[in-house]
Each structure stands twice: as structure tokens, then as C-alpha cells.
């Protein structure tokens, strides 16, 4: 077992974890942050995407122990503490960018990274950014539309609505 | 709204049916607070993994579980023998309504004597974590003797072919005919006869959330089972029949379901094994299907071989269609032969066809069992019909749209009775729709008429562009009923309970919209409980694009009944004539006066108080349950036009434009309809160009990861242009038709038509899906080679 | 799909990492983990020890001058994709690395990991071979330098010992303003390519091609230099006949058929990619911008 300490959605966590536990399983089962989903566990579907030190990663292809000392952001940290949705979440709902919602957390986290880097992506850039996130329900078009509806304004840290 | 008397004037809430309102489902799903199956946490929950067959066909000589049992953290390693004390049968029951001729077709709960496909569940491992369960599964040692394998459904019928399971005499599970009219006469008198061999290969449903089961053993001998299924009531009935548990002590619940798309329609061995093991061990158990398990154990579909002949007159009018279809059923048939039956009865689609005959063989192979994936036989049917029409058009030099126009059922012939029967036995009656107008509308939107000119210009620049179209009809709203209950609680909160299953499609929002309009409230205040057998006594669930029509009709009628009762009760309590009262925003009010009473207050009165007076002439409770009955289907239709560019050196197809018309009757929520259509089309694009579940000659699966099996991603699809007609369904109270599958059904046919059109300079014919770049490359190469050898034959 | 058990060592020095590898036969290095972790989740491999070298920050970083580029083995693919310094002297990296997997995998995946995984269709081994890179590997006896041609020994088989760690990649950039082209055909954005073609070109003042490098990835068991194609172009002005000859000679490369494509098909794709990459590399209006 390994000791780890990390910051998840601005809250400190520490505990012990078996070395082989993936970051996604640690978030889900040790921390109870079940918004991070596992869709393929071999690094293709992107449902488990979270941000580690600001960079989007596959939660199934990283060990929890590798997040020692890291700043981790998950979908649970996107809305404000009072429940007000992040404007990207709001746009997903407004543009019907989700149906079953299983891929949605990974989509959102991938796109948060994109929008922080580039607040005004083109449609092509949006599609490329989510090309590593599979969605069976939407056909992607409504997701792209949702993103394009919120572009043009800088996106800051989690909680920046 | 058709036949509605919902009030529209002076009310607080505008009617929501027909509006693009945001979904009531979204909040939790967007914030990570959805509750999917793997999110369920119970005290002392143990985790399961299955040992699955690595061989496509083998006798099981011995199963040694000792090493696995000895691993620390392992609670149990169970074979079928271990589970049998909890089971009435070690074999799965036949799902849905049983028909004859289907003995020995269903899978086993766990297989311990013979295995018939790679992925067949054999041993159940129970451990403290999924990690340990998988460690232990790897330690189970099974001795097999290989048996001959049937990998190709066509070869499976040959004399002397090995049988897929030794208990069978033949791989032919079923043979049946459908048809009508004098086909031979039609062919004898035809001006032209054309023939082709068509094939649609199998793919998977691949909802992003796999299947999964949680079984909870409760005090008092109760068992609660959560399953990520489209059919909680089916699971409930099946489990009640299989387990040694009284039906009334059993409860089946669907949590949030991360997509269905067909494979979650069947009742699976894992859904029986987990509850049986939970009862045996008296422990709470969870199993979550991982993606590799999806590839080798969840239902797959579309593997059908069609040998077709079409007879037409000199104008291209259809005279007859005949042929033979071989349906690859895989190793078992968890359901009756509904899927190949759907396919051959759907072939005639929106067209007038005077004579028709199909001979169908349903054949077992040593592959994953086959049942429905989004479309359920209809995509193969549309592909067959549309490809045959293209063949006629190309050979006769008639425009592909024109040949369709000549054969479409005209609007003035609606309702139109096909000389075929639905599987309920009822006649197949197309209730409504204007197919020629729909086609004309989409052709105009897509610029069909000036495409030939654009194509010529492109070709002059060495670019191969093409356009294609396809029509489809889908029988939706399959009965016999779906439950819909509306209840008002003492705080005035409105709740809907339904046997329909919410699996991401937005059914909760749509039902809430229907209910809201009847009760003159806003839909976002309504709670919807779908898929809980303790809340809804009987129900069917999600399949055949049925829930909007069936559950929607029940909910509308239930809400209407509740509204009427609220008015009646208020009239008695307030002493105001019913006609002077109206519902608005949670109250029954006087239309002109000042008196009002809240729905909560009415609910409190109607629930009764111990020994106190009760309003005269009213039944207790402010609620209603309706199970709207139907045997007929509501026929939705679609017409798609695809435009592509093909790079012949790469065989690469780029979809440059896609215009789709959809008519699913009344759109309760156009935004949700659009989402269904777009998602459905992209599934069809996958079927046409990307998704291929490969097997080798030993029936070993070749594509068991998302790196090998290609799901369409955001970079492969253009923006889809969707347009809508709303031909109201005459047969149900809401005027709606289903939409879950209409996007998928014609998509592959339209795309392949476009690809073939782009490559028309090579004169080649495409008769299969998916077409990978390499397949296209080879087709082009052989067309080029043939043209070189025989320069006159090139078109 | 959970990884089998293993012992985890977070190396705090390069020496510690090498010592751990030396003493344990089936230890594996955990760099970006984007292939390794997937293979472990699928239980294709069962290492006894994972040696995590992500904390060896000295192994990450890019230094780029017109004379020498040095990329630390733990440099993330995303850093390579977005490095202005590297784009300034070797712009082909930006163009090619953008096609590596997806944003999330490029954020973790490293150049050292990609070279050691040595997938024949991967972009970074193709670029390394194109540039005649020197691979620096460090083992118990210290660092040694390996020519990339010696490093690529066979299908997914890097030429290093089990107790050696690739620590850096070096190459001399081509002259400022050199022509370059990179094209690949993959089924979907981010998939491994069915074939890729990378080209570098330097011309004399009279436009004669003085130096050309062509590397074709994805079609054989390893990425291959297209020497016969280079010879066809060297000394020419990149005219149609020379290009045609270089394309024609694609048939001299090795092709391996697999699930994603047979030999004929891969040849056609390779030729098409090479045609596109040569067109880019020989387009002087474009190469002028390369150094910008």
C-alpha cells in the first residue's frame, strides 16, 4: 500500500492506496467522486478524463499513486458550491449536448482544458479536442454546438462560471 | 395537440409539448451526480468477475477452482453446480413471447459442459474487489477438448458441417417464409430482372456504459436487483421464474442507464447468476461488464446474407421481389426469431410491391448471440431494398430518386395495408405519412437535381464525389401497452411512474411535458420514476422505438384523469360548478371568481383521514394509472441524402454533406427528437464505414478493443442537416411516433448509394457494409483491372 | 479490466531507477504509461515491478538551437507539439505530433516511451529515423549513444538492454528554411496510421535538392527510410519525373499485411502519403515559412 496526498477539487485528501489502483478507481471508490466514469479501461473512450495539474488525462491509464502531490480536477468541481452550473455545463443542457450522460464528465473535462488554452476554438479545433472521447448517443454535433455557444470569454480555474 | 382540451389561455405555464425545453434529467448528469449501476454502494458489497470461454467450441473436461478459491480476498468461486440449489433451471428462459420450433436455443446461466462461443460465462468469482476477482479468475484452470467450429453462417448449412453445439442436430434453428402475391408470375412477366447478393456485417451496441448487475439480499428474504437493462420488468418476470424466490419478494430497479441501443433488451446469464449467487452466499454482490466483456458477451447484430432478385416493368415499377436470407444467430437465441422476422417483413418499406417471397434460414454459429442493435433488422431490410432500387435505376438509366418516386406509396393511399403480418399477428398497416412529399422535400434541401453537374465538374478535376439517398419506414410504438401512472402527493408534487425505461433518451422529460400540459404546471417540477418494479406493477420497457407512443399515451390519459378528478373534487369542496373551474400552476381555480384550492390540499382530502368524512361520489386518491393498449404500430418514416467524396488511392470516404428528413409524428420535444435523429445517423455511419466485429475462421473475435473496433468520433462526421415533418399518428392520443431508430435505419443505405455513385466512373457495385477503405480500394482495383481487360464493358 | 498486482517504485534518481531494473528481471519502466497501462489493464503483460520515472524531472525538457536539438526522454508529446523553439528549427515535429493519439494521451505520453514502445505506425519513431537521431540510453555503466538505425532492431523491439533507460534524443536540425512534409492516413483522427510518410528537403541556391530524407511508417514491422526514393530525388530539382520515380520505388519497401490492410493496399496508401508529403516539402512557398 502507498501513502498519497493530493488536492481534488480544491479539497485535500490523503490516504493509502494499493499501487495498482488506477486514478479513476481511486476517485470513484476511495473518494466517492463517482462522476468520473469508466467506459473502456484501455484508454480510448475518454469517459474517465480528469485534469491533473491542469492537463487532461485518461484516469484509467494513470495510477492513483502517480497523482501524489497533484492538483486533480473532476466534474464534481465544475459547478459552484451553491450548485450554479459552469457555463459549459449550462450550454450542454441548453444545446442537448448529453443524452445518457455517461460520456459527459469526460467530455466536459476535456473541453475545460481546451477552453482554458483557447477561449475561442474553431469548430475543427473543438472536434479534434474531443476526438478522444466517444459518445454513442449524440452524434457529437450538439456537443460541438454547446462549446461554440460559450466561446469568446476566457475560462479560468474550476468554479469560474 | 391532437384531441387535447388542455387550456391555453391565461395560464401561468405555456404548453410545453412541442417546445425545445431543456431536460429534467440533465442536472445530476452534468455535475457527476448521476447514479449509474457502478455508482451503487451497499454495505459489505462484494465484487464479481466471470471466467469466460477462450474457445469458440469445446467440451469442458474439468474445472479446477482450488487455486482461485485459495487467493486471499476471494469469497467464492462458483460453477453452475454451486448455483443450482438457488435455480429452478440452469438454462435461461426464452425471452418475450415464445413461439414454437425453438428448443435448445437459450444460453446457460453458467456453462460447465460445453462452450459455444468465445466469451460464454463459465465460472463466477466473488471477491473483495474487482481487482482481486480478476486475479482469481485468471487462476481458474479449465481443461477443454476442442470441438469443430462453425464460423460462417452460410457454411453452417452445408452437408456435413459441424454443429455449433453438440446437443443440436443441425445449425438451422429455424426456417420460415414470408410473402404474398404470385411472385413467379411477376418474374415471368417482368421486362427486367436483376439480382444481387447483399451482406450486412455484425457490430455491437456499445452504449458507453456496459451492462451490470447489483444484487442485494434484504431482511425478510427479499431480493433487490439493480440492472443496467432496457427491460426491468422482463428481468423481474424472468428472475421470478428462475430463482427460488417469491415474485412479491423480488424487486428489480434500473438506475441511470448509460445508453441501451438494443443489447440491453435481452435477459442475460449474468443477470441470473448474480442474484442466485447473492442468495447462496447471503451477500450483496456487484458485477460491472467491462469493455472487453461487451465485445465478447453482449448482443451483436446485423449479420445477414441476402440473395435477391427484383422484377420490374419497363418503367422501373416494381413487380416482384424474391430471395433467400441467411441470418447468423450466433451460438444461442435468447429471444424468439423476431429479428430476422422484422427484417424480412420490413423490406418492402415505403414502396408498393405487388408480389414478394422470402425464404429465411436462421442459423447458429459459434459466435456471440444475436438480437437487436438499434434498428433491429430494419437497417438490413432498408439496405436490401434501397440497394436493389439503385440497381434497377442504374441498369435502366433512370434517376435513383425518380425510381423511388414511382414506387413510393402515395399519401392518398394511407392508411396502407401491407399483405404482411406484424409479429403480434396483426396486419401490417401503415397508419400515416406522405413519403413522396418527404422525399421531394429532402431532395430539394440537398440540391439533388443539380448534383450531376457538380459531379461532372469535380470529375474533370479528378475528384470523385457522389450523392445517394435512401428511404425508410419504421414501425414504432410496439404494444401491447406501457404503464403510466400520475400521482399527486400531499405537498402538491406531481410524480409519474412508468414501466418505460429511461436510458438516456430523455423519456422522463417528454413524459413530464405531456403530463404538465394536462395539469397546467411546468414540466420541471414533475418527478419521473421509470424502471422500478416496486413502483410500477407491470410494464414492458425500452425496445422498438415504442416508449414515447405507449408510455406517452398512458401518461397523457392518466394526467387527464387526474386533472378531471381534481376539478371534480374541487367542485365539491368549493361548491363551484366544474365548468367554472380550471387548473393552473398547482391549483384548481375559479375561472372568474377568487376561490381556489391547491392540488396538495386536494390530495390530502382524497387520501382520507381516519374516520372522517370523505367527499361524496369520489374514489380515494388523487392519482390514476393507465395502461393504454395497442396492437397497431405507428409508422415513422425518414429519407436521407448523403454526399461523399472518395479518394480512390486510399479508398477513403469523406461524408461532405448529410441531409435527413424525419417524420415521427408529433414532436413532444423537438430538441430531443433532433438528438435521437443525429445520434441514430452517426450510428448508421458507423455501420456503413467503420464498425466491424471481426472473427477468424475459428470464430475467435479479432476486434475486442476500441482500437480495433472503430466507433465514429467527432472528427469523422459532418454537421448533419435535419429537417422534420409532423404527420400526426392517428392511432394514439398524442399523435407521436417513435424516433429512436429512424436515424439509423436508412443511413448505411444512403451512404453506400453515395459512395457507389461517386465511383460510377469505375462501374462498380457495392453490396455490403461496412466498406472499409481497403475493401473499396480492392473494389476499385478489380473494376480497373476488368476495364483494362475488357474496355467495352465499362459504363 | 484491472491491472494485475505489481510492486511500485517511484524512482527519485536515475541511478535508483537503473538499479531497480538491474535487480529485477521483469521490471518495467513506467513513463507516460499510455501504452503500458492499457496493456496491463488488458492483462497482456504482468510486470513484477513498475519503476515510475515521472519524478525524474531532469529527463524532461527541450533545448533547440540551429546546431542541436535535445529532447529529454520524459518530455510529454504535448510539450513537443507546442514547443515554439522546436517548431522554429524542426517544424515537422509540430505537424506530426499533433496526429499522435489524442489530447489526453499526448499530455501524458512521452517521446522516450514512444521510442521504446516502437510501434511501427507511431509518429515519433518515424521522425527519429527521419532525422537520424541519436538515442541516449543510460544503464549501470553510464550513458551511451545509439544511432537510431541501431536502436530500431525489429518489430516493437528497441535496441537497449533491460536495465537501460532512454534518457534523451538528439539530432542536428536541418538548415533553416528546409522543406518538410508529413502526411499519414489513419481510419480516424488519432488512430495509428495505415501508412505515413515524412520528408525533409534541403535545396541549393539553384533549387537542386542537395539533401533529402524520406521515412515511411506503418507499412512494415518498423518505420523505414526510403533510401531508393531519396536517391531518386537527390541532385534533381524535384521535377515530376524524379517524384514519380521516388513514388514508384515505394514498392521496394517492406510491407506487412495485418487486420488493417494488406500489402497492396498499404503500398497504395504509402505512395499517396509520400506524394502529399513530397508536394509539401518541395513547395518552396511553404518551406520558406517553416523557419518562421
mmCIF file of N, CA and C in Angstrom, chain B residues 130-131 134-135 138 290-292 647 649-652 689-690 692 694 702-713 715-716 772-774 777 781, chain C residues 1-5 38 41-44 46 102 185-189 191-192 194 258-266 268-270 272-273 275-276:
data_model
loop_
_atom_site.group_PDB
_atom_site.id
_atom_site.type_symbol
_atom_site.label_atom_id
_atom_site.label_comp_id
_atom_site.label_asym_id
_atom_site.label_seq_id
_atom_site.Cartn_x
_atom_site.Cartn_y
_atom_site.Cartn_z
ATOM 1 N N UNK B 130 -12.961 -5.873 -7.401
ATOM 2 C CA UNK B 130 -12.914 -6.345 -8.777
ATOM 3 C C UNK B 130 -11.485 -6.736 -9.161
ATOM 4 N N UNK B 131 -10.519 -6.023 -8.588
ATOM 5 C CA UNK B 131 -9.121 -6.343 -8.894
ATOM 6 C C UNK B 131 -8.826 -7.785 -8.480
ATOM 7 N N UNK B 134 -10.624 -10.430 -10.573
ATOM 8 C CA UNK B 134 -9.959 -10.711 -11.856
ATOM 9 C C UNK B 134 -8.687 -11.533 -11.649
ATOM 10 N N UNK B 135 -7.956 -11.263 -10.549
ATOM 11 C CA UNK B 135 -6.773 -12.094 -10.243
ATOM 12 C C UNK B 135 -7.200 -13.558 -10.107
ATOM 13 N N UNK B 138 -8.216 -15.464 -13.235
ATOM 14 C CA UNK B 138 -7.075 -15.940 -14.030
ATOM 15 C C UNK B 138 -6.511 -17.247 -13.474
ATOM 16 N N UNK B 290 -17.060 -5.101 -18.164
ATOM 17 C CA UNK B 290 -16.030 -4.211 -18.706
ATOM 18 C C UNK B 290 -16.079 -4.275 -20.228
ATOM 19 N N UNK B 291 -15.294 -3.418 -20.874
ATOM 20 C CA UNK B 291 -15.466 -3.268 -22.315
ATOM 21 C C UNK B 291 -15.101 -4.542 -23.064
ATOM 22 N N UNK B 292 -14.094 -5.254 -22.558
ATOM 23 C CA UNK B 292 -13.763 -6.485 -23.276
ATOM 24 C C UNK B 292 -14.913 -7.483 -23.168
ATOM 25 N N UNK B 647 -11.572 9.083 -52.148
ATOM 26 C CA UNK B 647 -10.213 9.104 -52.677
ATOM 27 C C UNK B 647 -9.875 7.683 -53.112
ATOM 28 N N UNK B 649 -7.269 6.254 -54.299
ATOM 29 C CA UNK B 649 -5.970 5.685 -53.929
ATOM 30 C C UNK B 649 -5.972 5.168 -52.494
ATOM 31 N N UNK B 650 -6.817 5.748 -51.682
ATOM 32 C CA UNK B 650 -6.875 5.357 -50.266
ATOM 33 C C UNK B 650 -8.126 4.546 -49.953
ATOM 34 N N UNK B 651 -9.102 4.623 -50.830
ATOM 35 C CA UNK B 651 -10.395 4.035 -50.503
ATOM 36 C C UNK B 651 -11.098 4.830 -49.413
ATOM 37 N N UNK B 652 -10.669 6.056 -49.224
ATOM 38 C CA UNK B 652 -11.200 6.859 -48.117
ATOM 39 C C UNK B 652 -12.495 7.554 -48.521
ATOM 40 N N UNK B 689 -19.390 2.486 -42.561
ATOM 41 C CA UNK B 689 -17.982 2.708 -42.901
ATOM 42 C C UNK B 689 -16.977 2.245 -41.846
ATOM 43 N N UNK B 690 -17.368 2.079 -40.607
ATOM 44 C CA UNK B 690 -16.361 1.900 -39.555
ATOM 45 C C UNK B 690 -16.514 0.629 -38.722
ATOM 46 N N UNK B 692 -16.912 -2.864 -37.383
ATOM 47 C CA UNK B 692 -16.779 -4.208 -37.929
ATOM 48 C C UNK B 692 -16.328 -5.122 -36.799
ATOM 49 N N UNK B 694 -14.965 -8.338 -36.144
ATOM 50 C CA UNK B 694 -14.300 -9.381 -36.924
ATOM 51 C C UNK B 694 -14.145 -10.686 -36.166
ATOM 52 N N UNK B 702 -11.713 -10.886 -33.447
ATOM 53 C CA UNK B 702 -10.493 -10.178 -33.834
ATOM 54 C C UNK B 702 -10.498 -8.727 -33.375
ATOM 55 N N UNK B 703 -11.654 -8.235 -32.999
ATOM 56 C CA UNK B 703 -11.777 -6.813 -32.657
ATOM 57 C C UNK B 703 -12.365 -6.700 -31.262
ATOM 58 N N UNK B 704 -11.514 -6.758 -30.253
ATOM 59 C CA UNK B 704 -12.032 -6.764 -28.883
ATOM 60 C C UNK B 704 -11.580 -5.551 -28.078
ATOM 61 N N UNK B 705 -11.084 -4.534 -28.774
ATOM 62 C CA UNK B 705 -10.830 -3.258 -28.100
ATOM 63 C C UNK B 705 -11.332 -2.143 -29.002
ATOM 64 N N UNK B 706 -11.448 -0.958 -28.414
ATOM 65 C CA UNK B 706 -11.865 0.207 -29.194
ATOM 66 C C UNK B 706 -10.750 0.704 -30.121
ATOM 67 N N UNK B 707 -9.569 0.084 -30.048
ATOM 68 C CA UNK B 707 -8.554 0.423 -31.043
ATOM 69 C C UNK B 707 -8.777 -0.375 -32.324
ATOM 70 N N UNK B 708 -9.399 -1.529 -32.181
ATOM 71 C CA UNK B 708 -9.624 -2.384 -33.348
ATOM 72 C C UNK B 708 -11.041 -2.218 -33.897
ATOM 73 N N UNK B 709 -11.977 -2.068 -33.014
ATOM 74 C CA UNK B 709 -13.373 -1.842 -33.409
ATOM 75 C C UNK B 709 -13.580 -0.337 -33.404
ATOM 76 N N UNK B 710 -13.899 0.216 -34.565
ATOM 77 C CA UNK B 710 -13.841 1.666 -34.716
ATOM 78 C C UNK B 710 -15.209 2.311 -34.524
ATOM 79 N N UNK B 711 -15.342 2.994 -33.426
ATOM 80 C CA UNK B 711 -16.519 3.823 -33.209
ATOM 81 C C UNK B 711 -16.268 5.173 -33.883
ATOM 82 N N UNK B 712 -17.311 5.733 -34.427
ATOM 83 C CA UNK B 712 -17.180 7.036 -35.069
ATOM 84 C C UNK B 712 -16.867 8.090 -34.000
ATOM 85 N N UNK B 713 -15.905 8.949 -34.287
ATOM 86 C CA UNK B 713 -15.617 10.048 -33.366
ATOM 87 C C UNK B 713 -15.995 11.383 -34.007
ATOM 88 N N UNK B 715 -14.487 13.729 -35.267
ATOM 89 C CA UNK B 715 -13.766 14.229 -36.439
ATOM 90 C C UNK B 715 -14.188 13.541 -37.734
ATOM 91 N N UNK B 716 -15.014 12.512 -37.659
ATOM 92 C CA UNK B 716 -15.398 11.780 -38.871
ATOM 93 C C UNK B 716 -16.750 12.190 -39.420
ATOM 94 N N UNK B 772 -14.773 -0.810 -45.635
ATOM 95 C CA UNK B 772 -13.553 -0.181 -45.131
ATOM 96 C C UNK B 772 -12.826 0.416 -46.320
ATOM 97 N N UNK B 773 -11.885 1.302 -46.069
ATOM 98 C CA UNK B 773 -11.097 1.844 -47.179
ATOM 99 C C UNK B 773 -10.437 0.737 -47.992
ATOM 100 N N UNK B 774 -9.966 -0.291 -47.332
ATOM 101 C CA UNK B 774 -9.287 -1.333 -48.094
ATOM 102 C C UNK B 774 -10.267 -2.094 -48.996
ATOM 103 N N UNK B 777 -10.863 0.086 -51.907
ATOM 104 C CA UNK B 777 -9.645 0.082 -52.729
ATOM 105 C C UNK B 777 -9.613 -1.159 -53.617
ATOM 106 N N UNK B 781 -9.863 -1.423 -57.607
ATOM 107 C CA UNK B 781 -8.758 -2.068 -58.330
ATOM 108 C C UNK B 781 -9.306 -3.153 -59.269
ATOM 109 N N UNK C 1 -11.206 -5.430 -16.237
ATOM 110 C CA UNK C 1 -10.009 -4.914 -16.890
ATOM 111 C C UNK C 1 -9.194 -4.092 -15.901
ATOM 112 N N UNK C 2 -8.758 -4.782 -14.840
ATOM 113 C CA UNK C 2 -7.936 -4.124 -13.819
ATOM 114 C C UNK C 2 -6.520 -4.673 -13.931
ATOM 115 N N UNK C 3 -5.528 -3.841 -13.699
ATOM 116 C CA UNK C 3 -4.152 -4.333 -13.823
ATOM 117 C C UNK C 3 -3.836 -5.395 -12.765
ATOM 118 N N UNK C 4 -2.980 -6.364 -13.112
ATOM 119 C CA UNK C 4 -2.553 -7.348 -12.124
ATOM 120 C C UNK C 4 -1.664 -6.675 -11.075
ATOM 121 N N UNK C 5 -1.445 -7.345 -9.954
ATOM 122 C CA UNK C 5 -0.635 -6.717 -8.899
ATOM 123 C C UNK C 5 0.827 -6.566 -9.313
ATOM 124 N N UNK C 38 -2.520 0.484 -20.592
ATOM 125 C CA UNK C 38 -3.596 -0.183 -21.336
ATOM 126 C C UNK C 38 -3.300 -1.677 -21.443
ATOM 127 N N UNK C 41 -4.009 -3.209 -18.058
ATOM 128 C CA UNK C 41 -5.448 -3.343 -17.796
ATOM 129 C C UNK C 41 -6.042 -4.518 -18.575
ATOM 130 N N UNK C 42 -5.510 -4.729 -19.767
ATOM 131 C CA UNK C 42 -5.973 -5.854 -20.582
ATOM 132 C C UNK C 42 -5.321 -7.170 -20.146
ATOM 133 N N UNK C 43 -4.418 -7.077 -19.190
ATOM 134 C CA UNK C 43 -3.651 -8.232 -18.695
ATOM 135 C C UNK C 43 -2.915 -8.939 -19.818
ATOM 136 N N UNK C 44 -2.339 -8.137 -20.697
ATOM 137 C CA UNK C 44 -1.452 -8.701 -21.711
ATOM 138 C C UNK C 44 -0.048 -8.883 -21.128
ATOM 139 N N UNK C 46 2.509 -8.741 -17.396
ATOM 140 C CA UNK C 46 2.460 -8.900 -15.939
ATOM 141 C C UNK C 46 3.808 -8.523 -15.321
ATOM 142 N N UNK C 102 -4.535 11.335 -28.876
ATOM 143 C CA UNK C 102 -5.466 12.408 -28.576
ATOM 144 C C UNK C 102 -4.854 13.303 -27.506
ATOM 145 N N UNK C 185 -2.270 8.393 -43.187
ATOM 146 C CA UNK C 185 -3.673 8.027 -43.325
ATOM 147 C C UNK C 185 -4.035 7.071 -42.199
ATOM 148 N N UNK C 186 -4.928 7.543 -41.357
ATOM 149 C CA UNK C 186 -5.445 6.708 -40.281
ATOM 150 C C UNK C 186 -6.948 6.642 -40.458
ATOM 151 N N UNK C 187 -7.566 5.583 -39.965
ATOM 152 C CA UNK C 187 -9.005 5.448 -40.129
ATOM 153 C C UNK C 187 -9.744 6.608 -39.482
ATOM 154 N N UNK C 188 -9.268 6.984 -38.289
ATOM 155 C CA UNK C 188 -9.898 8.105 -37.608
ATOM 156 C C UNK C 188 -8.783 9.009 -37.085
ATOM 157 N N UNK C 189 -9.106 10.246 -36.784
ATOM 158 C CA UNK C 189 -8.133 11.149 -36.207
ATOM 159 C C UNK C 189 -7.556 10.521 -34.935
ATOM 160 N N UNK C 191 -5.842 7.692 -34.670
ATOM 161 C CA UNK C 191 -5.531 6.269 -34.767
ATOM 162 C C UNK C 191 -4.108 6.074 -35.293
ATOM 163 N N UNK C 192 -3.573 4.890 -35.016
ATOM 164 C CA UNK C 192 -2.294 4.551 -35.636
ATOM 165 C C UNK C 192 -2.486 4.543 -37.147
ATOM 166 N N UNK C 194 -2.248 3.755 -41.084
ATOM 167 C CA UNK C 194 -2.067 2.627 -42.014
ATOM 168 C C UNK C 194 -0.754 2.842 -42.770
ATOM 169 N N UNK C 258 -1.832 -6.917 -42.262
ATOM 170 C CA UNK C 258 -2.497 -7.239 -40.993
ATOM 171 C C UNK C 258 -3.970 -6.890 -41.124
ATOM 172 N N UNK C 259 -4.664 -6.954 -40.004
ATOM 173 C CA UNK C 259 -6.112 -6.722 -39.981
ATOM 174 C C UNK C 259 -6.496 -5.403 -40.650
ATOM 175 N N UNK C 260 -5.627 -4.406 -40.549
ATOM 176 C CA UNK C 260 -5.994 -3.077 -41.053
ATOM 177 C C UNK C 260 -5.650 -2.874 -42.517
ATOM 178 N N UNK C 261 -4.937 -3.821 -43.122
ATOM 179 C CA UNK C 261 -4.649 -3.632 -44.531
ATOM 180 C C UNK C 261 -3.644 -4.633 -45.067
ATOM 181 N N UNK C 262 -3.871 -5.045 -46.310
ATOM 182 C CA UNK C 262 -2.949 -5.960 -46.973
ATOM 183 C C UNK C 262 -1.784 -5.195 -47.579
ATOM 184 N N UNK C 263 -0.885 -5.951 -48.211
ATOM 185 C CA UNK C 263 0.347 -5.351 -48.724
ATOM 186 C C UNK C 263 0.068 -4.372 -49.869
ATOM 187 N N UNK C 264 -0.754 -4.775 -50.818
ATOM 188 C CA UNK C 264 -1.071 -3.894 -51.954
ATOM 189 C C UNK C 264 -1.684 -2.585 -51.476
ATOM 190 N N UNK C 265 -2.582 -2.747 -50.532
ATOM 191 C CA UNK C 265 -3.283 -1.564 -50.044
ATOM 192 C C UNK C 265 -2.313 -0.623 -49.338
ATOM 193 N N UNK C 266 -1.494 -1.187 -48.479
ATOM 194 C CA UNK C 266 -0.543 -0.328 -47.759
ATOM 195 C C UNK C 266 0.417 0.368 -48.722
ATOM 196 N N UNK C 268 -0.283 1.326 -51.765
ATOM 197 C CA UNK C 268 -1.011 2.435 -52.378
ATOM 198 C C UNK C 268 -1.142 3.608 -51.414
ATOM 199 N N UNK C 269 -1.412 3.294 -50.163
ATOM 200 C CA UNK C 269 -1.553 4.369 -49.178
ATOM 201 C C UNK C 269 -0.206 5.052 -48.947
ATOM 202 N N UNK C 270 0.856 4.246 -48.830
ATOM 203 C CA UNK C 270 2.186 4.820 -48.598
ATOM 204 C C UNK C 270 2.560 5.743 -49.753
ATOM 205 N N UNK C 272 0.580 7.318 -51.756
ATOM 206 C CA UNK C 272 -0.249 8.526 -51.708
ATOM 207 C C UNK C 272 0.234 9.493 -50.629
ATOM 208 N N UNK C 273 0.587 8.946 -49.476
ATOM 209 C CA UNK C 273 1.077 9.817 -48.412
ATOM 210 C C UNK C 273 2.402 10.465 -48.824
ATOM 211 N N UNK C 275 3.396 11.074 -51.844
ATOM 212 C CA UNK C 275 3.135 12.096 -52.860
ATOM 213 C C UNK C 275 2.745 13.413 -52.179
ATOM 214 N N UNK C 276 1.880 13.310 -51.190
ATOM 215 C CA UNK C 276 1.439 14.533 -50.491
ATOM 216 C C UNK C 276 2.580 15.170 -49.699
#
